[in-house]
Coordinates of C-alpha atoms in Angstrom, one line a residue:
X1 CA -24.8 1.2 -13.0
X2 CA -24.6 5.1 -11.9
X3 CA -21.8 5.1 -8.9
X4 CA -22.4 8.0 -6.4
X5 CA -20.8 10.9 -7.6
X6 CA -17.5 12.3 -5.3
X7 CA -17.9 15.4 -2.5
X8 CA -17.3 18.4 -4.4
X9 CA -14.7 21.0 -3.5
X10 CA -17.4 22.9 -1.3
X11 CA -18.1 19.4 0.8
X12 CA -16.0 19.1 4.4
X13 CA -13.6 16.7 3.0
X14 CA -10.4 18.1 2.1
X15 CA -8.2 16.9 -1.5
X16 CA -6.9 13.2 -1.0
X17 CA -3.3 12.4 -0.1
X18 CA -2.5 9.6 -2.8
X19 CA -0.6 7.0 -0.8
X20 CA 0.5 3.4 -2.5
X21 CA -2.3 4.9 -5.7
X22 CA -5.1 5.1 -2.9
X23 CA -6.8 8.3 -2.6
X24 CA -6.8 8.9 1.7
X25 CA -8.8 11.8 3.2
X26 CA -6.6 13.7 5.5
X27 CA -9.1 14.0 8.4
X28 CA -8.5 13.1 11.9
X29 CA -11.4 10.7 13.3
X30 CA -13.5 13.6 14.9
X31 CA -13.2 15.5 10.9
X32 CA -14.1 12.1 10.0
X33 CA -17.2 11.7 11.8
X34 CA -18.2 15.6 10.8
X35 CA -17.8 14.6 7.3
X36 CA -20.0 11.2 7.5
X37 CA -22.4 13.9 9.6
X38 CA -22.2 16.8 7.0
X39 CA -23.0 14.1 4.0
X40 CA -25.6 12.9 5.9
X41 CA -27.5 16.6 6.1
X42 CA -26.8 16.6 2.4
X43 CA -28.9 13.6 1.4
X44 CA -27.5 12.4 -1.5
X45 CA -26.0 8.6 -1.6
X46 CA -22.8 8.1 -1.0
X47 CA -20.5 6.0 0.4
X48 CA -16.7 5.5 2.8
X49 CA -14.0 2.9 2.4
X50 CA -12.2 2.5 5.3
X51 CA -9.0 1.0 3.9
X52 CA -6.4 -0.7 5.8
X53 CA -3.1 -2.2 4.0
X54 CA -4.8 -5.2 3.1
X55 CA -7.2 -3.2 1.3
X56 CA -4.5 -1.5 -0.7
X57 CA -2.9 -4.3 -1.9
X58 CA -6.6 -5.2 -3.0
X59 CA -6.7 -2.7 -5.0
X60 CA -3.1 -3.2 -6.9
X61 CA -4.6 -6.7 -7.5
X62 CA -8.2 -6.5 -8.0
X63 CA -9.4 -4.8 -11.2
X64 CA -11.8 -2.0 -10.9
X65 CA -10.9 -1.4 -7.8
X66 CA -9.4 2.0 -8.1
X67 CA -12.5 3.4 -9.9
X68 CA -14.5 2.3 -6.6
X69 CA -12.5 4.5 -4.7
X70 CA -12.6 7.3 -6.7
X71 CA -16.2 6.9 -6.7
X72 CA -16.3 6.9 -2.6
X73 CA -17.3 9.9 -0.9
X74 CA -13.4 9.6 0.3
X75 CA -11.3 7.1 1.8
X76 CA -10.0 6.8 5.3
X77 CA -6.7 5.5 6.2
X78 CA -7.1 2.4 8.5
X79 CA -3.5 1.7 8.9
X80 CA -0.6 3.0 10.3
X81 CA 1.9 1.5 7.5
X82 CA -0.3 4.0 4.9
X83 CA 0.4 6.9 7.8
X84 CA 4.0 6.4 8.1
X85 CA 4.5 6.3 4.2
X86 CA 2.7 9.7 3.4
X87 CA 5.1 11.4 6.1
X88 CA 7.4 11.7 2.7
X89 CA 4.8 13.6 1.2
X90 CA 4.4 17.7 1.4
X91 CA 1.0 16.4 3.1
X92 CA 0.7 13.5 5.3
X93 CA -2.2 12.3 7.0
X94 CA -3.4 13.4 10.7
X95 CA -3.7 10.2 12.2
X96 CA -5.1 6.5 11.6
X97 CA -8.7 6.1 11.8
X98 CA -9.8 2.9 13.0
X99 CA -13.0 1.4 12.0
X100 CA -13.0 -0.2 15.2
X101 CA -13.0 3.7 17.1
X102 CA -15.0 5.2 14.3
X103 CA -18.1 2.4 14.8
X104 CA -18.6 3.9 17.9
X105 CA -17.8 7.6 17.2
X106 CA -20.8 7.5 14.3
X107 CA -23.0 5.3 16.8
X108 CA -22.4 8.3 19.6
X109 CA -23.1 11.0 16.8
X110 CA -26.6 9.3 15.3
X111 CA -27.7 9.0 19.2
X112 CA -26.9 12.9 19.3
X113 CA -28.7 13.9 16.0
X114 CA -31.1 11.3 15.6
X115 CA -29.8 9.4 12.7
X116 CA -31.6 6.4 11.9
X117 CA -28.6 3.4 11.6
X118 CA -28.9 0.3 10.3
X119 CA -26.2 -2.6 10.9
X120 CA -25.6 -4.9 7.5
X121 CA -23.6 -8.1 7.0
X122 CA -20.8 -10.0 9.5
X123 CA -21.2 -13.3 10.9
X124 CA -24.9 -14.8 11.8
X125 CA -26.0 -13.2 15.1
X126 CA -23.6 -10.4 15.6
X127 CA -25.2 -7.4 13.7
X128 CA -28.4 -8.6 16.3
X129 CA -25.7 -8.5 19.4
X130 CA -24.0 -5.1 18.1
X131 CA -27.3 -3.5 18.3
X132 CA -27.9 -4.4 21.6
X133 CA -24.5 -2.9 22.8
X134 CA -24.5 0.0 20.9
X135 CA -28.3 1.1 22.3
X136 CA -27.3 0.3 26.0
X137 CA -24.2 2.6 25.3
X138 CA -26.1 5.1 23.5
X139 CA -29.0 6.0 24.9
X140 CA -31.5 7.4 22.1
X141 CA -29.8 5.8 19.5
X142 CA -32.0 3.9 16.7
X143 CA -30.9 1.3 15.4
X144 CA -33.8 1.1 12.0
X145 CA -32.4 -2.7 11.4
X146 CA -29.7 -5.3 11.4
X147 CA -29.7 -7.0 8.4
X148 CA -27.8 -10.7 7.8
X149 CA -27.4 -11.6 3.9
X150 CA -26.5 -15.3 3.8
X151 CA -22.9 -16.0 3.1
X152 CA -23.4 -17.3 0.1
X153 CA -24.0 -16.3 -3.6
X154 CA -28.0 -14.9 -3.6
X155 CA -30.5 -15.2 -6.3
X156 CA -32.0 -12.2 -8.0
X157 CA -35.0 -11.9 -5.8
X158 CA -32.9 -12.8 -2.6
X159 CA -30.7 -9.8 -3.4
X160 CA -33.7 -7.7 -4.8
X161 CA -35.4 -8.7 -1.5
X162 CA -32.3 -7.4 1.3
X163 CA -32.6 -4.0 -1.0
X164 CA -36.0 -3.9 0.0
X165 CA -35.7 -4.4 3.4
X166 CA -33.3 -2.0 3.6
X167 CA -35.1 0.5 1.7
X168 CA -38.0 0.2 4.7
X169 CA -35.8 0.7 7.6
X170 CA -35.1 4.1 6.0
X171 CA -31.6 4.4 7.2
X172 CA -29.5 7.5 7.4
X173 CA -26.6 5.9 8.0
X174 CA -25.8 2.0 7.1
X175 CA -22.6 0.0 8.6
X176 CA -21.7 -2.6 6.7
X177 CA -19.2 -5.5 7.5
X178 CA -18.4 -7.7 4.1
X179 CA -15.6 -9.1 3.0
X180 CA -13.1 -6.6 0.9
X181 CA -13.3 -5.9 -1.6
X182 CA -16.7 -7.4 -2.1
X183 CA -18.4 -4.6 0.9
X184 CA -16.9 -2.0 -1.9
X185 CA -18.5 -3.3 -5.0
X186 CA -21.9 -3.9 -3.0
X187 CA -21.9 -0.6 -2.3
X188 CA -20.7 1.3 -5.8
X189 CA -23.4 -0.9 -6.9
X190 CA -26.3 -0.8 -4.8
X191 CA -25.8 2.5 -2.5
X192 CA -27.4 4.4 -5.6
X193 CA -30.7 2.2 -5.1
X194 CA -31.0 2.0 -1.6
X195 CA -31.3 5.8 -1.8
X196 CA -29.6 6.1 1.9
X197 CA -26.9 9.1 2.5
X198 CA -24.3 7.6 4.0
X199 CA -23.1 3.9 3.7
X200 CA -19.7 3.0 5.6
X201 CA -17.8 -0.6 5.2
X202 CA -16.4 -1.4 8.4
X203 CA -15.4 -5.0 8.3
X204 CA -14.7 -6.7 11.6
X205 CA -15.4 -3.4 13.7
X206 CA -18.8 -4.7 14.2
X207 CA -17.7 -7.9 15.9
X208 CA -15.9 -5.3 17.9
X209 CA -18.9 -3.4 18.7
X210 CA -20.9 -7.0 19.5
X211 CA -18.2 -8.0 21.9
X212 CA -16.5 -10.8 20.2
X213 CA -13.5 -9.0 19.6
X214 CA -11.7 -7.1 22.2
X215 CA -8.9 -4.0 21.4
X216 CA -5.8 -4.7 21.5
X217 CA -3.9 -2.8 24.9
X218 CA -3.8 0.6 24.6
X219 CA 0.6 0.5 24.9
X220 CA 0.3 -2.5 21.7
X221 CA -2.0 0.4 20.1
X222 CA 0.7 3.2 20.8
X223 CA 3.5 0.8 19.6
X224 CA 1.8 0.0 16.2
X225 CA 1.5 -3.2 17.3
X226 CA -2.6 -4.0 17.3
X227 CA -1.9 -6.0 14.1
X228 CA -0.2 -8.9 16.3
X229 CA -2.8 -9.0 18.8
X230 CA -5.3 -9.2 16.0
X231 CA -3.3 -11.9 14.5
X232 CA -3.5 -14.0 17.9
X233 CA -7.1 -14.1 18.2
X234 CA -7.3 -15.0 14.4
X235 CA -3.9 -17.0 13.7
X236 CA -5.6 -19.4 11.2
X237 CA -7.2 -16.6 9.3
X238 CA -5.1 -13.0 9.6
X239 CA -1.3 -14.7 9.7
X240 CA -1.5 -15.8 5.7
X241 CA -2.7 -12.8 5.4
X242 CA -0.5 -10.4 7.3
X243 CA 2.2 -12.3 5.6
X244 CA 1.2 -11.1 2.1
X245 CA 0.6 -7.5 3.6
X246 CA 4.1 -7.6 4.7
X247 CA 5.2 -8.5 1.5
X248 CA 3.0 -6.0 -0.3
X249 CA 4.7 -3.8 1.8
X250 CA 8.3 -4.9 1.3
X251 CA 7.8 -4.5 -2.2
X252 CA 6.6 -0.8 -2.3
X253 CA 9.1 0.2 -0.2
X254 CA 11.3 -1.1 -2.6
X255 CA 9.6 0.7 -5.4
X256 CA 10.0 3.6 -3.3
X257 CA 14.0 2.8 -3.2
X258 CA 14.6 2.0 -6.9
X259 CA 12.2 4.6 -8.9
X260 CA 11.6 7.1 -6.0
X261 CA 9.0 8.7 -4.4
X262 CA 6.4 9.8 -7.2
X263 CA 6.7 6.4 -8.6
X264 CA 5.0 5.0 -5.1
X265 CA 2.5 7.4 -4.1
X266 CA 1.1 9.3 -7.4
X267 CA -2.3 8.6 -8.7
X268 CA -2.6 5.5 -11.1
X269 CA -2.2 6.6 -14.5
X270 CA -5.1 6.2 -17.0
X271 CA -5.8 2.6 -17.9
X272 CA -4.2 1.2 -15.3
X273 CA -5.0 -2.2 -14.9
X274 CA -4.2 -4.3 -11.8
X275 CA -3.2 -8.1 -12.0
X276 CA -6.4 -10.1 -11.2
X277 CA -6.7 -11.7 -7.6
X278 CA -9.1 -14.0 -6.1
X279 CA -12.0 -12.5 -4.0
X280 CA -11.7 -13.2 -0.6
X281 CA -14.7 -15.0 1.3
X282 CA -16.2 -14.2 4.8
X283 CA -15.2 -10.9 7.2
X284 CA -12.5 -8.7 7.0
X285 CA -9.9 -6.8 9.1

C-alpha cells in the first residue's frame, strides 16, 4: 500500500497545530475550501479528515490511526472542544470547520469551477437524495455519481468493482460518508487507486445535505451547544457515544492538569501504539 504523500511546504496549507496528538490545519472554512480547490488543480491523490472529538479519541484507541493522519493532505478540526484546547497553544486554530458547512461550501465551489463530484457511502438512498439537493442549489454543478457500498463486509470483486465504478465517473472531488475510522482507512488505502485528487470524509454531513438532518439553531451553534441537538435526533445512537467523548475529554484535561501542557498536545512520540478499540459500524457524526 503507497498512502498519498502530505502537501509540501509550497502547498496552501499551513504547519499543523497538534491538538490531543492530532495534526489540525489552522484554516478557517473559506482557507479550507481554497486548499481542497488548490489540491484539486494539482492533481495528485490525496485525501482530508475532518475530525471531530470522537475521531480523536479514535485515534488514542485505534492502532494505525495516527499514521492515517499524517498521511492526509491535512486535518480539519470539526469540533469546538479541539478549538478551545489549542487556545493554550502559541497557535490556536481560526475556527471549527463543520463538515456539515463545508459539504456545501465544496458543492458551491465545484458548481463555480466545474469540478466533477461524486457522493460515496451513507445510508441506502441518501447519496441519490443529496444529489438532487445539492444540483437544485447549485446550478451547474455535476454530480459524476453517487455511489452506495452495501453495509456489509464486500468480497474481492464487489470491492474491486465500486473502485471501478468510481474510476469511470472520473471524479475531481469525492465526498465520502463511512463510519470512522473505517472512511479513513478506505481512503489511505484506495485514494492511491482511484487516481482522483481530492477525497473528503464527511460522515453524516451528507444526510445533512439530503435533508434528513436539520442544523441545530443558529444561538445552540453560537453556544457550543449543536452536540445536544444532535444527540436528540439520535438519542439511541450519539448519547453512548457523547458519553465516552465526554470522558475522553475529562481525562485529557486532566492530563493537561497533572503533566502539563506539552504532555497533551505534542506530537505522539515514535512507536506509539494506541490501546486497540472496536471499529464502529454504520454513519458517523
Amino acid at each position: 500500500m503507497t498512502a498519498p504523500a502530505p502537501v509540501s511546504a509550497s502547498d496552501p496549507v499551513p504547519p499543523p497545530v497538534w491538538v490531543w496528538g492530532v495534526p489540525f490545519a489552522p484554516l478557517t472554512l473559506d482557507q479550507t475550501v481554497d486548499a481542497v480547490d488548490a489540491l484539486i488543480e494539482r492533481g495528485e491523490p490525496s485525501f482530508l479528515i475532518s475530525a471531530n472529538l470522537h475521531y480523536v479519541m479514535l485515534t488514542h484507541r485505534t492502532p494505525g490511526q495516527t499514521a492515517i493522519n499524517r498521511a492526509a493532505a491535512f486535518v480539519m478540526a470539526d469540533g469546538w472542544p479541539i478549538v478551545r484546547a489549542s487556545r493554550e497553544l502559541p497557535r490556536p486554530l481560526p475556527e471549527r470547520v463543520a463538515g456539515s458547512d463545508l459539504i456545501f461550501r465544496l458543492c458551491e465551489m465545484a458548481a463555480r469551477t466545474g469540478r466533477r463530484v461524486l457522493l460515496l457511502g451513507a445510508p441506502p438512498g441518501v447519496a441519490e437524495q443529496a444529489a438532487a439537493a445539492l444540483t437544485a442549489r447549485y446550478p451547474g454543478l455535476t454530480i459524476a455519481g453517487a455511489v452506495c457500498p452495501p453495509h456489509r463486509e464486500l468480497s474481492d470483486r464487489e470491492h474491486e468493482a465500486i473502485l471501478d465504478e468510481i474510476r469511470a465517473a472520473k471524479p475531481d472531488l469525492i465526498i465520502a460518508a463511512f463510519s470512522q475510522p473505517r472512511g479513513e482507512r478506505w481512503m489511505v488505502e484506495n485514494v492511491p487507486r482511484i487516481g482522483a485528487p481530492m477525497t473528503v470524509q464527511l460522515g453524516a454531513s451528507m444526510e445533512f445535505a439530503a435533508g434528513r438532518f436539520v442544523r441545530a439553531p443558529l444561538w445552540m451553534q453560537r453556544a457550543n451547544l449543536e452536540w445536544l441537538f444532535r444527540m436528540l435526533q439520535e438519542p439511541r445512537r450519539l448519547t453512548s457515544r457523547y458519553m465516552a467523548n465526554a470522558a475522553f475529554l475529562g481525562r485529557m484535561k486532566l492530563r493537561r492538569l497533572l503533566r502539563g501542557l506539552d504532555a497533551v498536545h505534542e506530537p505522539p512520540r515514535a512507536g506509539h501504539a494506541p490501546t486497540p478499540a472496536p471499529q464502529e459500524a454504520g454513519r458517523e457524526r
